[in-house]
C-alpha positions as YAML, in Angstrom:
chain: A
units: angstrom
residues:
- id: 1
  name: UNK
  ca: [83.81, 146.97, 121.91]
- id: 2
  name: UNK
  ca: [83.64, 148.68, 118.46]
- id: 3
  name: UNK
  ca: [83.42, 147.10, 114.85]
- id: 4
  name: UNK
  ca: [87.04, 149.50, 113.85]
- id: 5
  name: UNK
  ca: [88.64, 148.09, 117.27]
- id: 6
  name: UNK
  ca: [87.57, 143.86, 116.53]
- id: 7
  name: UNK
  ca: [88.55, 144.25, 113.12]
- id: 8
  name: UNK
  ca: [92.28, 144.46, 114.48]
- id: 9
  name: UNK
  ca: [91.90, 142.67, 117.67]
- id: 10
  name: UNK
  ca: [90.48, 139.56, 115.22]
- id: 11
  name: UNK
  ca: [93.40, 138.01, 113.54]
- id: 12
  name: UNK
  ca: [94.71, 137.31, 116.66]
- id: 13
  name: UNK
  ca: [91.99, 136.28, 118.40]
- id: 14
  name: UNK
  ca: [91.38, 133.97, 116.08]
- id: 15
  name: UNK
  ca: [95.43, 132.41, 116.62]
- id: 16
  name: UNK
  ca: [94.81, 132.86, 119.91]
- id: 17
  name: UNK
  ca: [91.57, 129.97, 118.99]
- id: 18
  name: UNK
  ca: [93.53, 127.86, 116.77]
- id: 19
  name: UNK
  ca: [97.09, 127.77, 119.06]
- id: 20
  name: UNK
  ca: [94.19, 126.29, 122.37]
- id: 21
  name: UNK
  ca: [92.22, 123.82, 119.72]
- id: 22
  name: UNK
  ca: [95.19, 122.45, 118.53]
- id: 23
  name: UNK
  ca: [96.73, 121.83, 122.32]
- id: 24
  name: UNK
  ca: [93.32, 120.52, 123.54]
- id: 25
  name: UNK
  ca: [93.34, 117.65, 120.23]
- id: 26
  name: UNK
  ca: [96.73, 117.52, 120.79]
- id: 27
  name: UNK
  ca: [95.75, 116.47, 124.80]
- id: 28
  name: UNK
  ca: [93.02, 114.61, 123.49]
- id: 29
  name: UNK
  ca: [94.14, 111.95, 121.49]
- id: 30
  name: UNK
  ca: [97.01, 111.87, 123.54]
- id: 31
  name: UNK
  ca: [98.59, 112.90, 120.03]
- id: 32
  name: UNK
  ca: [102.73, 111.36, 120.14]
- id: 33
  name: UNK
  ca: [105.09, 114.62, 120.04]
- id: 34
  name: UNK
  ca: [107.26, 112.61, 117.07]
- id: 35
  name: UNK
  ca: [104.12, 113.07, 115.07]
- id: 36
  name: UNK
  ca: [102.69, 116.22, 115.55]
- id: 37
  name: UNK
  ca: [103.27, 118.53, 118.49]
- id: 38
  name: UNK
  ca: [101.65, 120.60, 120.71]
- id: 39
  name: UNK
  ca: [101.55, 124.38, 121.68]
- id: 40
  name: UNK
  ca: [102.96, 123.85, 124.77]
- id: 41
  name: UNK
  ca: [105.97, 121.55, 123.31]
- id: 42
  name: UNK
  ca: [106.66, 123.34, 120.82]
- id: 43
  name: UNK
  ca: [107.13, 127.31, 122.99]
- id: 44
  name: UNK
  ca: [109.27, 124.66, 125.58]
- id: 45
  name: UNK
  ca: [111.88, 123.58, 122.50]
- id: 46
  name: UNK
  ca: [110.94, 126.96, 121.35]
- id: 47
  name: UNK
  ca: [112.80, 127.92, 125.32]
- id: 48
  name: UNK
  ca: [115.46, 125.10, 125.60]
- id: 49
  name: UNK
  ca: [116.72, 125.76, 121.91]
- id: 50
  name: UNK
  ca: [116.18, 129.93, 121.41]
- id: 51
  name: UNK
  ca: [119.78, 130.90, 120.81]
- id: 52
  name: UNK
  ca: [119.79, 128.44, 118.35]
- id: 53
  name: UNK
  ca: [116.49, 129.32, 116.76]
- id: 54
  name: UNK
  ca: [117.71, 133.10, 117.43]
- id: 55
  name: UNK
  ca: [120.86, 132.62, 114.80]
- id: 56
  name: UNK
  ca: [119.29, 130.48, 112.61]
- id: 57
  name: UNK
  ca: [116.24, 133.45, 112.49]
- id: 58
  name: UNK
  ca: [119.38, 136.59, 112.37]
- id: 59
  name: UNK
  ca: [120.61, 134.42, 109.25]
- id: 60
  name: UNK
  ca: [117.26, 133.39, 106.97]
- id: 61
  name: UNK
  ca: [115.95, 137.29, 108.34]
- id: 62
  name: UNK
  ca: [118.90, 138.98, 106.42]
- id: 63
  name: UNK
  ca: [119.72, 136.18, 103.97]
- id: 64
  name: UNK
  ca: [115.59, 136.87, 102.95]
- id: 65
  name: UNK
  ca: [116.05, 141.03, 103.13]
- id: 66
  name: UNK
  ca: [118.91, 141.19, 100.61]
- id: 67
  name: UNK
  ca: [117.51, 138.69, 98.12]
- id: 68
  name: UNK
  ca: [114.37, 140.57, 98.88]
- id: 69
  name: UNK
  ca: [115.89, 144.35, 98.27]
- id: 70
  name: UNK
  ca: [116.92, 142.84, 94.87]
- id: 71
  name: UNK
  ca: [114.00, 141.58, 94.13]
- id: 72
  name: UNK
  ca: [111.67, 145.33, 94.89]
- id: 73
  name: UNK
  ca: [114.79, 146.86, 92.09]
- id: 74
  name: UNK
  ca: [114.98, 144.44, 89.11]
- id: 75
  name: UNK
  ca: [110.53, 145.01, 89.94]
- id: 76
  name: UNK
  ca: [110.49, 148.25, 89.78]
- id: 77
  name: UNK
  ca: [113.00, 148.90, 86.39]
- id: 78
  name: UNK
  ca: [111.36, 145.69, 84.75]
- id: 79
  name: UNK
  ca: [107.88, 146.79, 85.73]
- id: 80
  name: UNK
  ca: [108.69, 150.27, 85.01]
- id: 81
  name: UNK
  ca: [109.83, 149.68, 81.15]
- id: 82
  name: UNK
  ca: [106.85, 146.59, 80.92]
- id: 83
  name: UNK
  ca: [104.09, 149.17, 81.92]
- id: 84
  name: UNK
  ca: [105.63, 152.46, 79.48]
- id: 85
  name: UNK
  ca: [105.36, 150.96, 76.83]
- id: 86
  name: UNK
  ca: [101.87, 148.99, 74.71]
- id: 87
  name: UNK
  ca: [104.94, 147.09, 72.56]
- id: 88
  name: UNK
  ca: [107.65, 145.59, 76.04]
- id: 89
  name: UNK
  ca: [103.58, 144.49, 77.70]
- id: 90
  name: UNK
  ca: [102.32, 142.54, 74.82]
- id: 91
  name: UNK
  ca: [106.26, 141.02, 73.90]
- id: 92
  name: UNK
  ca: [107.50, 140.57, 77.35]
- id: 93
  name: UNK
  ca: [104.59, 140.27, 80.33]
- id: 94
  name: UNK
  ca: [103.69, 135.95, 78.66]
- id: 95
  name: UNK
  ca: [106.65, 135.33, 78.94]
- id: 96
  name: UNK
  ca: [107.14, 136.63, 82.87]
- id: 97
  name: UNK
  ca: [104.09, 134.85, 83.32]
- id: 98
  name: UNK
  ca: [105.98, 131.30, 82.07]
- id: 99
  name: UNK
  ca: [108.93, 131.87, 84.01]
- id: 100
  name: UNK
  ca: [107.74, 133.41, 87.42]
- id: 101
  name: UNK
  ca: [105.33, 129.35, 86.38]
- id: 102
  name: UNK
  ca: [108.87, 127.55, 86.75]
- id: 103
  name: UNK
  ca: [109.39, 126.05, 90.05]
- id: 104
  name: UNK
  ca: [111.23, 127.53, 92.05]
- id: 105
  name: UNK
  ca: [113.36, 124.98, 94.43]
- id: 106
  name: UNK
  ca: [114.28, 123.37, 90.42]
- id: 107
  name: UNK
  ca: [116.54, 126.45, 90.08]
- id: 108
  name: UNK
  ca: [118.31, 125.51, 93.92]
- id: 109
  name: UNK
  ca: [120.65, 122.36, 92.29]
- id: 110
  name: UNK
  ca: [121.83, 124.87, 90.08]
- id: 111
  name: UNK
  ca: [122.53, 128.12, 91.54]
- id: 112
  name: UNK
  ca: [124.42, 125.67, 93.42]
- id: 113
  name: UNK
  ca: [126.56, 124.23, 90.54]
- id: 114
  name: UNK
  ca: [126.70, 128.10, 89.45]
- id: 115
  name: UNK
  ca: [127.42, 130.08, 93.32]
- id: 116
  name: UNK
  ca: [127.93, 126.69, 95.96]
- id: 117
  name: UNK
  ca: [125.91, 126.31, 98.82]
- id: 118
  name: UNK
  ca: [125.57, 129.58, 100.92]
- id: 119
  name: UNK
  ca: [124.12, 132.31, 101.11]
- id: 120
  name: UNK
  ca: [124.69, 132.93, 97.16]
- id: 121
  name: UNK
  ca: [121.67, 130.10, 96.33]
- id: 122
  name: UNK
  ca: [119.64, 131.68, 99.02]
- id: 123
  name: UNK
  ca: [119.53, 134.69, 98.10]
- id: 124
  name: UNK
  ca: [118.59, 134.64, 94.53]
- id: 125
  name: UNK
  ca: [116.50, 131.82, 95.15]
- id: 126
  name: UNK
  ca: [114.20, 134.69, 97.57]
- id: 127
  name: UNK
  ca: [114.78, 137.08, 94.24]
- id: 128
  name: UNK
  ca: [113.35, 135.08, 92.01]
- id: 129
  name: UNK
  ca: [110.62, 134.10, 94.00]
- id: 130
  name: UNK
  ca: [109.29, 137.07, 94.60]
- id: 131
  name: UNK
  ca: [110.17, 140.15, 91.96]
- id: 132
  name: UNK
  ca: [107.08, 139.08, 89.86]
- id: 133
  name: UNK
  ca: [104.50, 140.30, 91.98]
- id: 134
  name: UNK
  ca: [106.24, 144.12, 91.87]
- id: 135
  name: UNK
  ca: [107.06, 144.26, 87.92]
- id: 136
  name: UNK
  ca: [103.57, 142.60, 87.66]
- id: 137
  name: UNK
  ca: [101.64, 145.67, 90.16]
- id: 138
  name: UNK
  ca: [103.80, 147.86, 88.73]
- id: 139
  name: UNK
  ca: [104.14, 147.00, 85.34]
- id: 140
  name: UNK
  ca: [99.78, 146.50, 85.59]
- id: 141
  name: UNK
  ca: [99.14, 150.32, 87.77]
- id: 142
  name: UNK
  ca: [100.78, 151.95, 84.48]
- id: 143
  name: UNK
  ca: [99.49, 150.28, 81.91]
- id: 144
  name: UNK
  ca: [96.31, 151.04, 82.88]
- id: 145
  name: UNK
  ca: [97.20, 154.55, 82.84]
- id: 146
  name: UNK
  ca: [93.32, 156.11, 81.75]
- id: 147
  name: UNK
  ca: [93.45, 156.77, 77.99]
- id: 148
  name: UNK
  ca: [91.61, 160.13, 78.21]
- id: 149
  name: UNK
  ca: [93.55, 161.58, 80.91]
- id: 150
  name: UNK
  ca: [96.50, 160.78, 79.64]
- id: 151
  name: UNK
  ca: [94.81, 162.11, 76.64]
- id: 152
  name: UNK
  ca: [94.22, 165.43, 78.43]
- id: 153
  name: UNK
  ca: [97.49, 165.14, 80.16]
- id: 154
  name: UNK
  ca: [99.30, 165.58, 76.27]
- id: 155
  name: UNK
  ca: [97.08, 168.73, 75.17]
- id: 156
  name: UNK
  ca: [98.11, 169.99, 77.79]
- id: 157
  name: UNK
  ca: [102.08, 170.09, 76.35]
- id: 158
  name: UNK
  ca: [103.35, 167.20, 78.95]
- id: 159
  name: UNK
  ca: [105.01, 164.49, 77.58]
- id: 160
  name: UNK
  ca: [104.68, 160.87, 77.80]
- id: 161
  name: UNK
  ca: [108.00, 160.63, 80.38]
- id: 162
  name: UNK
  ca: [106.13, 163.40, 82.61]
- id: 163
  name: UNK
  ca: [102.83, 161.00, 81.85]
- id: 164
  name: UNK
  ca: [104.04, 158.86, 83.98]
- id: 165
  name: UNK
  ca: [106.79, 160.22, 87.05]
- id: 166
  name: UNK
  ca: [104.12, 162.67, 87.69]
- id: 167
  name: UNK
  ca: [101.25, 160.76, 87.23]
- id: 168
  name: UNK
  ca: [101.45, 156.84, 86.11]
- id: 169
  name: UNK
  ca: [104.08, 156.04, 88.92]
- id: 170
  name: UNK
  ca: [101.76, 158.29, 92.26]
- id: 171
  name: UNK
  ca: [99.03, 155.94, 90.84]
- id: 172
  name: UNK
  ca: [100.90, 152.56, 90.93]
- id: 173
  name: UNK
  ca: [102.19, 153.05, 94.57]
- id: 174
  name: UNK
  ca: [99.00, 151.55, 96.61]
- id: 175
  name: UNK
  ca: [99.57, 148.15, 93.67]
- id: 176
  name: UNK
  ca: [103.51, 148.11, 94.84]
- id: 177
  name: UNK
  ca: [102.85, 148.50, 98.33]
- id: 178
  name: UNK
  ca: [100.03, 145.75, 97.73]
- id: 179
  name: UNK
  ca: [102.91, 143.76, 95.88]
- id: 180
  name: UNK
  ca: [105.33, 143.61, 98.86]
- id: 181
  name: UNK
  ca: [103.70, 142.01, 100.75]
- id: 182
  name: UNK
  ca: [103.03, 139.41, 98.94]
- id: 183
  name: UNK
  ca: [105.96, 140.03, 97.80]
- id: 184
  name: UNK
  ca: [108.28, 139.47, 101.14]
- id: 185
  name: UNK
  ca: [106.29, 136.15, 102.32]
- id: 186
  name: UNK
  ca: [106.93, 134.12, 99.09]
- id: 187
  name: UNK
  ca: [110.90, 135.61, 100.29]
- id: 188
  name: UNK
  ca: [111.04, 133.98, 102.89]
- id: 189
  name: UNK
  ca: [109.91, 130.64, 101.44]
- id: 190
  name: UNK
  ca: [111.89, 130.58, 99.30]
- id: 191
  name: UNK
  ca: [115.16, 131.43, 101.59]
- id: 192
  name: UNK
  ca: [113.60, 128.02, 103.30]
- id: 193
  name: UNK
  ca: [113.59, 126.08, 100.55]
- id: 194
  name: UNK
  ca: [117.01, 126.54, 99.62]
- id: 195
  name: UNK
  ca: [117.99, 126.26, 103.24]
- id: 196
  name: UNK
  ca: [116.82, 123.28, 103.46]
- id: 197
  name: UNK
  ca: [119.21, 121.93, 100.09]
- id: 198
  name: UNK
  ca: [122.16, 124.70, 99.75]
- id: 199
  name: UNK
  ca: [122.92, 125.66, 103.25]
- id: 200
  name: UNK
  ca: [125.04, 124.42, 106.18]
- id: 201
  name: UNK
  ca: [122.59, 128.09, 108.39]
- id: 202
  name: UNK
  ca: [119.34, 129.53, 108.29]
- id: 203
  name: UNK
  ca: [115.94, 128.06, 109.73]
- id: 204
  name: UNK
  ca: [115.61, 125.92, 106.11]
- id: 205
  name: UNK
  ca: [118.28, 124.10, 107.97]
- id: 206
  name: UNK
  ca: [116.99, 123.43, 111.34]
- id: 207
  name: UNK
  ca: [114.48, 122.27, 109.87]
- id: 208
  name: UNK
  ca: [116.12, 119.56, 107.96]
- id: 209
  name: UNK
  ca: [118.36, 119.41, 111.06]
- id: 210
  name: UNK
  ca: [115.66, 118.62, 113.90]
- id: 211
  name: UNK
  ca: [113.83, 116.69, 111.75]
- id: 212
  name: UNK
  ca: [116.10, 114.48, 111.20]
- id: 213
  name: UNK
  ca: [116.50, 113.90, 114.48]
- id: 214
  name: UNK
  ca: [113.36, 114.02, 115.68]
- id: 215
  name: UNK
  ca: [112.66, 116.33, 116.99]
- id: 216
  name: UNK
  ca: [109.49, 117.71, 115.63]
- id: 217
  name: UNK
  ca: [108.53, 120.83, 118.57]
- id: 218
  name: UNK
  ca: [112.00, 122.45, 117.29]
- id: 219
  name: UNK
  ca: [111.33, 121.74, 113.81]
- id: 220
  name: UNK
  ca: [108.01, 123.28, 114.24]
- id: 221
  name: UNK
  ca: [109.14, 125.83, 116.36]
- id: 222
  name: UNK
  ca: [111.54, 127.01, 113.35]
- id: 223
  name: UNK
  ca: [108.37, 127.33, 111.43]
- id: 224
  name: UNK
  ca: [106.65, 129.79, 113.44]
- id: 225
  name: UNK
  ca: [109.40, 131.57, 113.66]
- id: 226
  name: UNK
  ca: [109.53, 132.17, 110.50]
- id: 227
  name: UNK
  ca: [105.56, 132.41, 109.60]
- id: 228
  name: UNK
  ca: [106.31, 135.43, 112.67]
- id: 229
  name: UNK
  ca: [108.95, 136.98, 110.56]
- id: 230
  name: UNK
  ca: [106.95, 137.41, 108.16]
- id: 231
  name: UNK
  ca: [104.10, 138.62, 109.91]
- id: 232
  name: UNK
  ca: [106.16, 141.24, 111.03]
- id: 233
  name: UNK
  ca: [107.21, 142.14, 107.59]
- id: 234
  name: UNK
  ca: [103.92, 142.11, 106.65]
- id: 235
  name: UNK
  ca: [102.78, 144.35, 109.01]
- id: 236
  name: UNK
  ca: [105.19, 147.45, 108.59]
- id: 237
  name: UNK
  ca: [104.46, 147.42, 104.66]
- id: 238
  name: UNK
  ca: [101.03, 148.24, 105.64]
- id: 239
  name: UNK
  ca: [101.92, 150.54, 108.23]
- id: 240
  name: UNK
  ca: [104.34, 152.29, 105.12]
- id: 241
  name: UNK
  ca: [101.23, 151.52, 102.76]
- id: 242
  name: UNK
  ca: [98.31, 153.30, 105.39]
- id: 243
  name: UNK
  ca: [100.66, 156.26, 105.96]
- id: 244
  name: UNK
  ca: [102.11, 157.06, 102.17]
- id: 245
  name: UNK
  ca: [98.79, 156.77, 100.27]
- id: 246
  name: UNK
  ca: [95.91, 157.48, 102.06]
- id: 247
  name: UNK
  ca: [93.99, 158.36, 99.16]
- id: 248
  name: UNK
  ca: [93.18, 155.08, 97.56]
- id: 249
  name: UNK
  ca: [91.83, 153.83, 100.29]
- id: 250
  name: UNK
  ca: [89.88, 156.75, 101.73]
- id: 251
  name: UNK
  ca: [86.24, 154.36, 101.46]
- id: 252
  name: UNK
  ca: [87.92, 151.58, 104.04]
- id: 253
  name: UNK
  ca: [87.83, 154.08, 106.78]
- id: 254
  name: UNK
  ca: [85.29, 153.87, 108.90]
...
C-alpha cells in the first residue's frame, strides 16, 4: 500500500481498531450496558430505533445547517469589516475574543425566554458557537496581507478596495475553508446542547430521553449519528477546499 493511500484510509483503520478494542473490553469485563454499552449493543439499539433516530437526526441536521449558514454570513461580513481596517481590528477583535470565551450553553435559558422552546434557541446556539472561527480566519487573512505587496499594488494604481477584493479575499480562502471545517463541528455541538434543554425534538432531546429511560445504547447511538453527520460535513468541506484552493496546498501533494 502506497503512503498516500495509507494516509487516506488511516483514520478508518484507527476507528476500526478503537471499536474492536472497545468491544473486547466490554466483553472481557462483562460491563453492564446500563453503564457502558458495547459497540454491538449500540448497533442493535440503532437498528431497533432507526426510524426514531432518523427523525431526530434530520431535525438536528437542518437546524444545525440553518445556524451554520447564518454563521457564515455574519462571520464573513464581520471578518471582512474587521480585517479591512486596522482600527476595527484593534478595537473589535479583543471584544469578540472575550465574547467567544463565554460558555454558549449559558445563553440557552436566555434564548428560551426570548424565543420559546423550539428551533429558535437551537439555531441561535449553533450560530453563536460557530461564527467566531469564520470571522477570525477571514479577518486574519485580510489583516496579514503583506505590506510590501500592498505598497506595490498601490503604486500600480490599485485602491484599498481593489486590494481587498482582488488580493485579500482570494488569499483568505484557505483560512475560510479551514474555519468552515472547525465551525461545522461546533455548530452540531451548539444544536445538540440546546436541544438537551430547550427542545422536544432532535438528537439532544433523544439523548436526554434515552438517558432518563436508562437506554444507554440508544443514547450512544444518537452520539454516533451526530459524530457521523459532523464528519461527513467536514469531509465535504475538505473536498471543496481541495478543489478550490489547490494552489495553497501544493506542498502537501505526494
